[in-house]
Short mmCIF file of C-alpha atoms in Angstrom, two decimals:
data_model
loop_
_atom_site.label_atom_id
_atom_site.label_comp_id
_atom_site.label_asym_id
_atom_site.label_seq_id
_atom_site.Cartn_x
_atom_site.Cartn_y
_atom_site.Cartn_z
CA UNK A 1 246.42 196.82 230.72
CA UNK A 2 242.89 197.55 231.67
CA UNK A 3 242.03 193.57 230.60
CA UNK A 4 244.70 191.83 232.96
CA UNK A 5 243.95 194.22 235.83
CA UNK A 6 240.33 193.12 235.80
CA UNK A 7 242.01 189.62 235.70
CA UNK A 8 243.77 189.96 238.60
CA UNK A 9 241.15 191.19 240.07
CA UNK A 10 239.35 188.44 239.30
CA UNK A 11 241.87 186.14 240.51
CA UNK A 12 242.23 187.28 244.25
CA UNK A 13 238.54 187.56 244.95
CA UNK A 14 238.56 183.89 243.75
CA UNK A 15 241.74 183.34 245.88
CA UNK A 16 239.97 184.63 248.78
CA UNK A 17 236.94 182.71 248.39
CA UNK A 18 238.77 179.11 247.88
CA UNK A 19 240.63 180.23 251.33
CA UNK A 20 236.82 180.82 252.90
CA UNK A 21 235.61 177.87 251.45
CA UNK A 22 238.33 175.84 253.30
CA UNK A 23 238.53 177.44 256.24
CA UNK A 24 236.22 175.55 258.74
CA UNK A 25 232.69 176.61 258.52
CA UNK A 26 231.09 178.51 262.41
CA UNK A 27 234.60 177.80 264.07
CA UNK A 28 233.34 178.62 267.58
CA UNK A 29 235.53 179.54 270.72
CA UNK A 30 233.70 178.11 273.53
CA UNK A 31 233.74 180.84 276.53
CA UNK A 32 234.20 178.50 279.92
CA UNK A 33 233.54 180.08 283.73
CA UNK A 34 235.46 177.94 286.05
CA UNK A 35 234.80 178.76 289.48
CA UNK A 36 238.17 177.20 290.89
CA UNK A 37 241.77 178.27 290.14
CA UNK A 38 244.67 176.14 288.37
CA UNK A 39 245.45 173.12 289.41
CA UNK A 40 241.98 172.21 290.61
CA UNK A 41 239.86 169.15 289.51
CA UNK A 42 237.64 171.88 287.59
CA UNK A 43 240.99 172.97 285.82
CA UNK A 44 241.67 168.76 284.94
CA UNK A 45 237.55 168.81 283.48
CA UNK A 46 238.20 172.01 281.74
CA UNK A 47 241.29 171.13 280.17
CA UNK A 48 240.15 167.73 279.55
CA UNK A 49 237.59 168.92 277.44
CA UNK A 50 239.74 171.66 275.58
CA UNK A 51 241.91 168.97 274.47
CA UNK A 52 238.78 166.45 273.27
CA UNK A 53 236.69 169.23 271.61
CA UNK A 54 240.22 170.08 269.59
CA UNK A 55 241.19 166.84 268.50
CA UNK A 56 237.38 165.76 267.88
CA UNK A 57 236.11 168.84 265.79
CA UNK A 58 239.41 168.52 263.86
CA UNK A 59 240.88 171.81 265.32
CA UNK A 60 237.28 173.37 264.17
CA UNK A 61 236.50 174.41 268.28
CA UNK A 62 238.06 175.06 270.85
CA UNK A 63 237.62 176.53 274.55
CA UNK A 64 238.80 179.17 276.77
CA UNK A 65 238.55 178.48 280.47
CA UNK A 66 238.52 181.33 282.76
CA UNK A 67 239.48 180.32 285.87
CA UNK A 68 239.35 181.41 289.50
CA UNK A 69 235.44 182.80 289.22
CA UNK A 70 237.05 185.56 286.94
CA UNK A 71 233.24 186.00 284.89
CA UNK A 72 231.48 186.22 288.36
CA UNK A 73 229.97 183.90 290.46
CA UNK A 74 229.02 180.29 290.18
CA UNK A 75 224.94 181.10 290.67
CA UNK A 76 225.55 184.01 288.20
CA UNK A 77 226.73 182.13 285.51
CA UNK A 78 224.50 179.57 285.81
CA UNK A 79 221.57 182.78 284.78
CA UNK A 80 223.92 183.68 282.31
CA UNK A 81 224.14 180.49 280.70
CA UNK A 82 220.44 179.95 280.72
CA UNK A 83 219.92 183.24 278.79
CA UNK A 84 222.53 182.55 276.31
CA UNK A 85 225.23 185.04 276.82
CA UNK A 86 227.49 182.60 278.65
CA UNK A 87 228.32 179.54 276.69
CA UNK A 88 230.07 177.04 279.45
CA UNK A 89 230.13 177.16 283.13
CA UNK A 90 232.20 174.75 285.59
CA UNK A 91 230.81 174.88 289.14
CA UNK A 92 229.75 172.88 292.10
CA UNK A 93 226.36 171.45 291.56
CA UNK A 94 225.25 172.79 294.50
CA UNK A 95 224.79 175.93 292.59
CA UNK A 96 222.82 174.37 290.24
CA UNK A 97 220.39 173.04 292.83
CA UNK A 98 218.62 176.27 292.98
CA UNK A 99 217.68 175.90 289.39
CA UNK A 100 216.88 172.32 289.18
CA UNK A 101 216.12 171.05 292.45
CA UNK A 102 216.01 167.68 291.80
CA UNK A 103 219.65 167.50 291.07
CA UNK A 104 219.82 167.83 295.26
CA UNK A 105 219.68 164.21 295.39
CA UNK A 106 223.03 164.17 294.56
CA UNK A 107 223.84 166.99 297.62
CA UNK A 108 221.77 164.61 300.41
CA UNK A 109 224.21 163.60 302.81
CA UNK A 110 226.08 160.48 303.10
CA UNK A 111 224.07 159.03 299.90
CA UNK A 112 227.11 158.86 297.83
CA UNK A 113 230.24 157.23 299.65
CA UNK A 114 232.91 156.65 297.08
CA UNK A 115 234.20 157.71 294.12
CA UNK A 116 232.76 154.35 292.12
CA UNK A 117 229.27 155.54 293.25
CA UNK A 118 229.74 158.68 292.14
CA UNK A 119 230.70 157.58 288.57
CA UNK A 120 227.81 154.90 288.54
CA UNK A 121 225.13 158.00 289.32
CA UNK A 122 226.51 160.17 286.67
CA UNK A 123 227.10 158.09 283.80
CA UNK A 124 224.09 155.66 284.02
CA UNK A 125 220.36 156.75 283.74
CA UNK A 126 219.98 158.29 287.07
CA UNK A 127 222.71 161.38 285.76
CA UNK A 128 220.69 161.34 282.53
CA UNK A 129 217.32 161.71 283.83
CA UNK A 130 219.17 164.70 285.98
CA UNK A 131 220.46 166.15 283.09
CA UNK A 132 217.02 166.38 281.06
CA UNK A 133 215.68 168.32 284.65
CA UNK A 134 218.54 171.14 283.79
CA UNK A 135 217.53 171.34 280.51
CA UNK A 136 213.70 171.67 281.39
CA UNK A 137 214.33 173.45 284.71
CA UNK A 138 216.97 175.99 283.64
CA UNK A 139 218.32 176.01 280.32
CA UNK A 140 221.66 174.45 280.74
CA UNK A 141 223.05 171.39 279.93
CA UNK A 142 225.35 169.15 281.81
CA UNK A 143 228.08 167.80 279.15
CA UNK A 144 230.25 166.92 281.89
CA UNK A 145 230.84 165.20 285.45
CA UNK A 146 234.04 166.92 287.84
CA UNK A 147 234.51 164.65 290.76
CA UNK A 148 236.43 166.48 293.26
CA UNK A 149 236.09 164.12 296.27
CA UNK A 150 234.44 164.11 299.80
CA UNK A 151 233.96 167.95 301.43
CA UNK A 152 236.15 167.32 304.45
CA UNK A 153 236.13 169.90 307.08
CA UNK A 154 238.93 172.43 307.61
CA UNK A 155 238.91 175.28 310.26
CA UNK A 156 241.36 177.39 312.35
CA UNK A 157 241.11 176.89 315.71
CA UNK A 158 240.83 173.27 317.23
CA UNK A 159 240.91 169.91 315.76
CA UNK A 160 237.46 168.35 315.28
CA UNK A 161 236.72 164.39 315.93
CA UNK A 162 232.94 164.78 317.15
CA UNK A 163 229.81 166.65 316.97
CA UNK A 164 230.62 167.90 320.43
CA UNK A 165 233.96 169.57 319.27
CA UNK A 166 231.99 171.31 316.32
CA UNK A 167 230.23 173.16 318.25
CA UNK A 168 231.41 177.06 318.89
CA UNK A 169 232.83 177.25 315.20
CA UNK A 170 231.76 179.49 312.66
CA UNK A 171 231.52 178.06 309.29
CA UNK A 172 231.12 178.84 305.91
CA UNK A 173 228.86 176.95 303.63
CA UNK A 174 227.40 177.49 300.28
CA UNK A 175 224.04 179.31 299.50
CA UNK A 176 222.29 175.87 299.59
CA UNK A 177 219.40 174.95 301.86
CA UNK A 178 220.67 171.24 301.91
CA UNK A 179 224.43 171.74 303.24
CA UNK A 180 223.20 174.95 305.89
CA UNK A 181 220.29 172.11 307.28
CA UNK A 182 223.05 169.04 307.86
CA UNK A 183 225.22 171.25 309.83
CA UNK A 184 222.58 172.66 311.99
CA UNK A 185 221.57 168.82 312.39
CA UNK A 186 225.30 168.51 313.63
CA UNK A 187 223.72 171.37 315.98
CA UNK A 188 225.13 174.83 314.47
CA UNK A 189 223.84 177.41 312.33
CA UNK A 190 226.67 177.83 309.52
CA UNK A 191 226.88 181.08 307.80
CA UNK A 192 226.20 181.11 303.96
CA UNK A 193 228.86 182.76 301.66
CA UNK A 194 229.72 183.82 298.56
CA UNK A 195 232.98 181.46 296.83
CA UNK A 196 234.14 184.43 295.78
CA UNK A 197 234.39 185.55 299.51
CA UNK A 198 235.21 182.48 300.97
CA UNK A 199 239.14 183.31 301.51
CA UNK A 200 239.01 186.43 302.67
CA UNK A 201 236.29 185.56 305.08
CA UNK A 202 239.18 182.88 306.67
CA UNK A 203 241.76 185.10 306.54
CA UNK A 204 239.70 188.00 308.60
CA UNK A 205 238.57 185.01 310.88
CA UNK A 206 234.70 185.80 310.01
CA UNK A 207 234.54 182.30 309.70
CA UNK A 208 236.49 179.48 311.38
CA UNK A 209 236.03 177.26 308.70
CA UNK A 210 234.51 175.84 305.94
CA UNK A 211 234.28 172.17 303.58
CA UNK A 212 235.77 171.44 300.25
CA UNK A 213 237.75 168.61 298.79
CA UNK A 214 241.90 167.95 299.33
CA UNK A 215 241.74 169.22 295.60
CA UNK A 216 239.92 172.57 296.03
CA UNK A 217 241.84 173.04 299.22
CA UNK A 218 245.07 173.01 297.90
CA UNK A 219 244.15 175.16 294.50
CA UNK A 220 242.68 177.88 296.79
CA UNK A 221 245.81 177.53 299.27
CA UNK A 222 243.57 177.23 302.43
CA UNK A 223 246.09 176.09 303.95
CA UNK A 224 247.61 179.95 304.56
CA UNK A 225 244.71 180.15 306.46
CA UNK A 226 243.61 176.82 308.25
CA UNK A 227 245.37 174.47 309.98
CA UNK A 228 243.20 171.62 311.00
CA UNK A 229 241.41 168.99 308.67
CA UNK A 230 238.43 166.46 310.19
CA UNK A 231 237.93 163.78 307.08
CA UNK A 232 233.64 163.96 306.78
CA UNK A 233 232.54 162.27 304.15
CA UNK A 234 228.80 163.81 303.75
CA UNK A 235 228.98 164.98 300.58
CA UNK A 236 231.06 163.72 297.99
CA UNK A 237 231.80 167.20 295.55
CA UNK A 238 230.31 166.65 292.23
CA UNK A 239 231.01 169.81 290.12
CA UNK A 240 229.24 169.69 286.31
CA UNK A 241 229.83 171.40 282.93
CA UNK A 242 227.20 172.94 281.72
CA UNK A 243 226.58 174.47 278.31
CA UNK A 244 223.56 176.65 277.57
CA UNK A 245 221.14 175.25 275.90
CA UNK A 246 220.39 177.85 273.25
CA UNK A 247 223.73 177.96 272.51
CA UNK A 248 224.02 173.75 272.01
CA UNK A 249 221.07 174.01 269.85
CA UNK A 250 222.52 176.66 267.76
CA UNK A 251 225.49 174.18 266.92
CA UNK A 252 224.97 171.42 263.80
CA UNK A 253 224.07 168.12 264.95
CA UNK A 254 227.37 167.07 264.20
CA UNK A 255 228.70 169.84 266.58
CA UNK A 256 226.39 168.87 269.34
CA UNK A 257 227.97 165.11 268.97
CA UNK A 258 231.35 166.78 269.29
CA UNK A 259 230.43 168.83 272.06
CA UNK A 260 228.85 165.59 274.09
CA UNK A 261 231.80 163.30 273.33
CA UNK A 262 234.52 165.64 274.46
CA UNK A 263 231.89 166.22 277.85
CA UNK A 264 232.68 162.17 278.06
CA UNK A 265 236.06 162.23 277.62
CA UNK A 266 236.59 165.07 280.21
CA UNK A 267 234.25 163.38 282.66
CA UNK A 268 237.34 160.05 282.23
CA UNK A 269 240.06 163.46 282.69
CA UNK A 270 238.55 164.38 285.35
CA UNK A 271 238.84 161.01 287.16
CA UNK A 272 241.71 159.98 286.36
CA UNK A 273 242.55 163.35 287.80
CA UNK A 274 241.55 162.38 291.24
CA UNK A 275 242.52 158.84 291.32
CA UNK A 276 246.09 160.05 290.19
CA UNK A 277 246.67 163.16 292.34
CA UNK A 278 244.45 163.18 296.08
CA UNK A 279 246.99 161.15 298.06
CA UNK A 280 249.63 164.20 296.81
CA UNK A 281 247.66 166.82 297.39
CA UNK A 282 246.98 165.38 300.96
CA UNK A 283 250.53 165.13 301.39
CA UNK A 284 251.31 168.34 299.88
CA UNK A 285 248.49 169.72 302.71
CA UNK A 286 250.16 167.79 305.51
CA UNK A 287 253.95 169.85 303.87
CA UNK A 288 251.91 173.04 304.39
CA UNK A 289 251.70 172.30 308.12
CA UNK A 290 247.92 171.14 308.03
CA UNK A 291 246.64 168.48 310.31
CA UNK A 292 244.36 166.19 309.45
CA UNK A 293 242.17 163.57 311.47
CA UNK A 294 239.21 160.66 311.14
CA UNK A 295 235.84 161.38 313.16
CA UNK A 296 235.42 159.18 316.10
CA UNK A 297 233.46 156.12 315.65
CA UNK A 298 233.79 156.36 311.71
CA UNK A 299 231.55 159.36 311.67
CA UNK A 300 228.71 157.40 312.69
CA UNK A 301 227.31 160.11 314.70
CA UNK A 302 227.64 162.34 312.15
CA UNK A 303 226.02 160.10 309.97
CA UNK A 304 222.91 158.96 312.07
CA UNK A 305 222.15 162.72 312.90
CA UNK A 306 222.56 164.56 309.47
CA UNK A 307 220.62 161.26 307.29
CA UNK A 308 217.46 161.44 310.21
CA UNK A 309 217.27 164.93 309.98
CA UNK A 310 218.15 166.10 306.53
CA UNK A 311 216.61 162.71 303.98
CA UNK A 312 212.97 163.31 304.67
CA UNK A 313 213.15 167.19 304.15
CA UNK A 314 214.31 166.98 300.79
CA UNK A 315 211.83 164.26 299.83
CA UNK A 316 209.78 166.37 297.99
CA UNK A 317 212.34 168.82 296.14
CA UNK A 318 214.21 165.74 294.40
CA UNK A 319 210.90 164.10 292.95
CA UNK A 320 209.87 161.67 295.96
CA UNK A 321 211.22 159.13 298.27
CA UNK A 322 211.29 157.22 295.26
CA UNK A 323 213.74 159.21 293.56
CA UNK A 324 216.45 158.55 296.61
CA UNK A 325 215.83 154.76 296.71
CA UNK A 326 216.23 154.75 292.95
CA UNK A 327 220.01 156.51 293.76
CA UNK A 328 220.67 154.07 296.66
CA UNK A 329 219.30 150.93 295.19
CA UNK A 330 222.08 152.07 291.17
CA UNK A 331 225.11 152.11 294.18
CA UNK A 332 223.54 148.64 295.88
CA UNK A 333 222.48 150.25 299.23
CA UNK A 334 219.22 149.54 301.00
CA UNK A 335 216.12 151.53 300.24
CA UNK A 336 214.46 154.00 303.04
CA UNK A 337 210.94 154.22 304.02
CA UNK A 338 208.39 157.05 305.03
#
């Protein structure tokens, strides 16, 4: 008795260890802080990726996305990231600008004017060379490009055409030095808020308005609290995944492959995503009662002020003049000069 109870013994520790032995080796749930709710063109990145990192690793990883800003804010995670206790972050690269300033050349108005440019920046050497400045500048990674289209204008009380008809509004921009200095070259000072506050300062009329893409718009239903839409192109939303970097260098090499090839594959989800689903969303805006209009003159006075007043500001902060005609010469516009 005594013999085939040490036996059995015996037999489920080895049991157990064949079971460890094939289960897969640092399975990791990836923790993801998405600053915009379902049905966004973070949401498309995020799941994008989910999906890749799954079928790539084997079923080895996967990711949980927490949508809607629920692990704080898009700055905050960014810190978080950086010190390791965050492993993924989606969010407007505007709030990564503070961090890694160079990646501002991408937040310089009117420099990218379609979706093709933004894809050629990203993916090519220019997004690259951007990507090593996170690393260096701020610990995080970018595995992943969210386009989310052009920041058009929204607000509450009148519908806007001209620079003239800006003027008296209250809006709400980001925490970036970039976006507040094009609207006061459009000749107002915007007020800087918190995402997390950006609804509830519409609905209490703090602000007037405020920009985000057709996408964002519709996830955050702005549309219960604006009603007009002005179609500005000055910055085209470009909204990265970012891993930290101590936790990517924790991972095998093989791991960090995985990780970077299901970033690739969700950059293709995420633009697919927009090329598939903007016209309905701007029909699905237009449903809600929105109303949406072109800038006179094909925003050219928009243009001419924000590109004379903003470009040569930011010179320095994005590595040189250099740096920008490098960006404008990849998309096959003209360089600028001093």
């Amino acid at each position: 008795m005594k013999m085939f109870k040490t036996l059995s013994t015996a037999a489920a520790v080895a049991s157990v260890a064949a079971l460890t032995f094939a289960a897969p080796a640092f399975a990791k749930n990836f923790k993801v802080a998405v600053g915009d709710s379902g049905g966004s063109s973070q949401e498309a990145t995020g799941l994008g990726f989910v999906k890749a990192l799954e079928e790539l690793s084997g079923g080895k990883h996967t990711a949980t996305l927490f949508l809607n800003g629920q692990l704080g804010s898009e700055q905050d995670t960014v810190n978080e990231a950086a010190i390791g206790t965050l492993d993924m972050s989606l969010l407007a690269i505007n709030n990564i600008t503070p961090f890694s300033p160079t990646v501002g050349v991408f937040t310089l108005p009117y420099v990218i004017l379609s979706l093709e440019d933004a894809e050629t920046l990203t993916q090519g050497p220019i997004g690259q060379e951007l990507t090593e400045n996170t690393i260096n500048d701020a610990g995080v990674r970018i595995i992943a490009w969210t386009y989310t289209g052009f920041r058009v204008l929204t607000n509450s009380k009148k519908p806007v055409k001209s620079v003239a008809d800006l003027q008296g509004l209250v809006i709400r921009v980001p925490k970036n030095e970039i976006m507040i200095d094009t609207y006061k070259s459009w000749g107002i000072s915007p007020t800087p808020m918190a995402w997390s506050e950006t609804f509830a300062g519409l609905q209490t009329k703090v602000v007037d308005g405020q920009d985000n893409p057709y996408t964002t718009i519709n996830a955050m239903k702005f549309y219960e609290v604006q009603k007009y839409v002005t179609n500005i192109r000055y910055i085209f939303s470009i909204e990265p995944l970012i891993i930290s970097e101590q936790v990517f260098q924790e991972l095998s090499e093989e791991d960090q492959n995985i990780v970077l090839e299901a970033g690739k594959a969700a950059t293709q989800a995420s633009a697919t995503f927009l090329r598939e689903k903007e016209a309905e969303i701007k029909q699905i805006l237009i449903d809600q009662g929105m109303e949406i209009s072109d800038p006179e003159n094909n925003e050219q006075e928009f243009i001419d002020l924000a590109t004379a007043a903003v470009w040569p500001k930011f010179y320095e902060s994005i590595g040189g003049i250099e740096k920008l005609n490098a960006v404008l010469a990849a998309i096959g516009r003209d360089p600028v000069s001093e």
